Amino acid sequence: MDRSETPWIIRLDGEVTLASAPELKKSLMEWLASGNDLQLDLERVADIDVTLLQLLWAAGREALRSGATIASRVPESAGAMARDAGFDRFPGPTEQA
């Protein structure tokens, strides 16, 4: 996972599993506290765990409450993984890569 704070960008890469959850949660909490918008880049995700999808979904819900937005770049394969796990709407507007 790569992270940049100006602007807020979180880039996930490769297999994103349960082991990645604590680091992703910390980054998402810091982003939400910043009050800025987020660019979420999943273009290079090969596989994503449902736990991480739940974290991203919860962050999207919190963003809606706070007025922040999540713009995400999601390849079709990652979008299909999210839909297969029951997440019809991924957090924020999605650009298919």
Short mmCIF file of C-alpha atoms in Angstrom, two decimals:
data_model
loop_
_atom_site.label_atom_id
_atom_site.label_comp_id
_atom_site.label_asym_id
_atom_site.label_seq_id
_atom_site.Cartn_x
_atom_site.Cartn_y
_atom_site.Cartn_z
CA MET A 1 0.00 0.00 0.00
CA ASP A 2 1.25 3.46 -0.93
CA ARG A 3 -0.16 6.62 0.59
CA SER A 4 0.22 10.29 -0.19
CA GLU A 5 -1.38 13.05 1.85
CA THR A 6 -1.30 15.88 -0.68
CA PRO A 7 -3.73 15.13 -2.24
CA TRP A 8 -4.91 12.11 -0.25
CA ILE A 9 -4.19 9.07 -2.38
CA ILE A 10 -4.28 5.47 -1.22
CA ARG A 11 -2.92 3.01 -3.78
CA LEU A 12 -3.35 -0.73 -3.16
CA ASP A 13 -1.24 -3.23 -5.04
CA GLY A 14 -1.13 -7.01 -5.54
CA GLU A 15 -2.97 -9.30 -3.16
CA VAL A 16 -4.72 -7.23 -0.50
CA THR A 17 -5.51 -9.58 2.36
CA LEU A 18 -6.50 -9.53 6.01
CA ALA A 19 -2.86 -8.84 6.88
CA SER A 20 -3.25 -5.44 5.15
CA ALA A 21 -6.30 -4.45 7.20
CA PRO A 22 -4.58 -2.68 10.14
CA GLU A 23 -2.47 -0.47 7.87
CA LEU A 24 -5.40 0.33 5.59
CA LYS A 25 -7.67 1.10 8.55
CA LYS A 26 -5.07 3.48 10.00
CA SER A 27 -4.70 5.28 6.67
CA LEU A 28 -8.47 5.55 6.21
CA MET A 29 -8.94 6.90 9.74
CA GLU A 30 -6.23 9.53 9.16
CA TRP A 31 -7.83 10.48 5.85
CA LEU A 32 -11.29 10.82 7.40
CA ALA A 33 -9.85 13.01 10.18
CA SER A 34 -8.22 15.25 7.57
CA GLY A 35 -11.58 16.24 6.04
CA ASN A 36 -10.10 16.00 2.54
CA ASP A 37 -11.29 14.02 -0.45
CA LEU A 38 -9.61 10.71 -1.27
CA GLN A 39 -8.34 9.18 -4.47
CA LEU A 40 -8.44 5.40 -4.07
CA ASP A 41 -6.39 3.53 -6.67
CA LEU A 42 -7.07 -0.20 -6.97
CA GLU A 43 -5.76 -0.56 -10.54
CA ARG A 44 -2.98 -2.95 -9.56
CA VAL A 45 -5.00 -5.11 -7.14
CA ALA A 46 -4.79 -8.78 -8.10
CA ASP A 47 -7.03 -10.05 -5.30
CA ILE A 48 -8.84 -8.35 -2.43
CA ASP A 49 -10.12 -9.88 0.79
CA VAL A 50 -13.75 -9.28 1.82
CA THR A 51 -12.51 -7.72 5.07
CA LEU A 52 -10.78 -5.00 3.07
CA LEU A 53 -13.91 -4.46 0.99
CA GLN A 54 -15.85 -3.97 4.23
CA LEU A 55 -13.28 -1.40 5.42
CA LEU A 56 -13.53 0.51 2.15
CA TRP A 57 -17.33 0.37 2.20
CA ALA A 58 -17.41 1.69 5.79
CA ALA A 59 -15.02 4.50 4.81
CA GLY A 60 -17.31 5.37 1.91
CA ARG A 61 -20.28 5.53 4.27
CA GLU A 62 -18.36 7.78 6.70
CA ALA A 63 -17.28 9.98 3.79
CA LEU A 64 -20.92 10.50 2.84
CA ARG A 65 -21.73 11.56 6.40
CA SER A 66 -18.84 14.02 6.54
CA GLY A 67 -19.25 15.44 3.02
CA ALA A 68 -15.93 14.05 1.75
CA THR A 69 -15.74 12.07 -1.47
CA ILE A 70 -13.87 9.00 -2.60
CA ALA A 71 -12.90 8.89 -6.26
CA SER A 72 -11.71 5.40 -7.11
CA ARG A 73 -9.96 3.76 -10.01
CA VAL A 74 -11.04 0.15 -10.11
CA PRO A 75 -10.19 -2.37 -12.83
CA GLU A 76 -13.05 -4.57 -13.95
CA SER A 77 -11.54 -7.59 -12.18
CA ALA A 78 -11.56 -5.81 -8.79
CA GLY A 79 -15.06 -4.47 -9.47
CA ALA A 80 -16.21 -8.03 -10.21
CA MET A 81 -14.66 -9.22 -6.94
CA ALA A 82 -16.56 -6.53 -5.05
CA ARG A 83 -19.85 -7.39 -6.78
CA ASP A 84 -19.32 -11.12 -6.14
CA ALA A 85 -18.88 -10.31 -2.44
CA GLY A 86 -22.19 -8.41 -2.41
CA PHE A 87 -20.88 -4.84 -2.77
CA ASP A 88 -22.95 -3.59 -5.70
CA ARG A 89 -21.82 -0.02 -5.06
CA PHE A 90 -18.19 0.51 -4.28
CA PRO A 91 -17.31 3.64 -2.24
CA GLY A 92 -17.48 6.78 -4.33
CA PRO A 93 -17.67 7.27 -8.08
CA THR A 94 -15.79 4.61 -9.96
CA GLU A 95 -13.72 4.84 -13.11
CA GLN A 96 -13.31 1.47 -14.77
CA ALA A 97 -9.73 0.97 -15.92
#
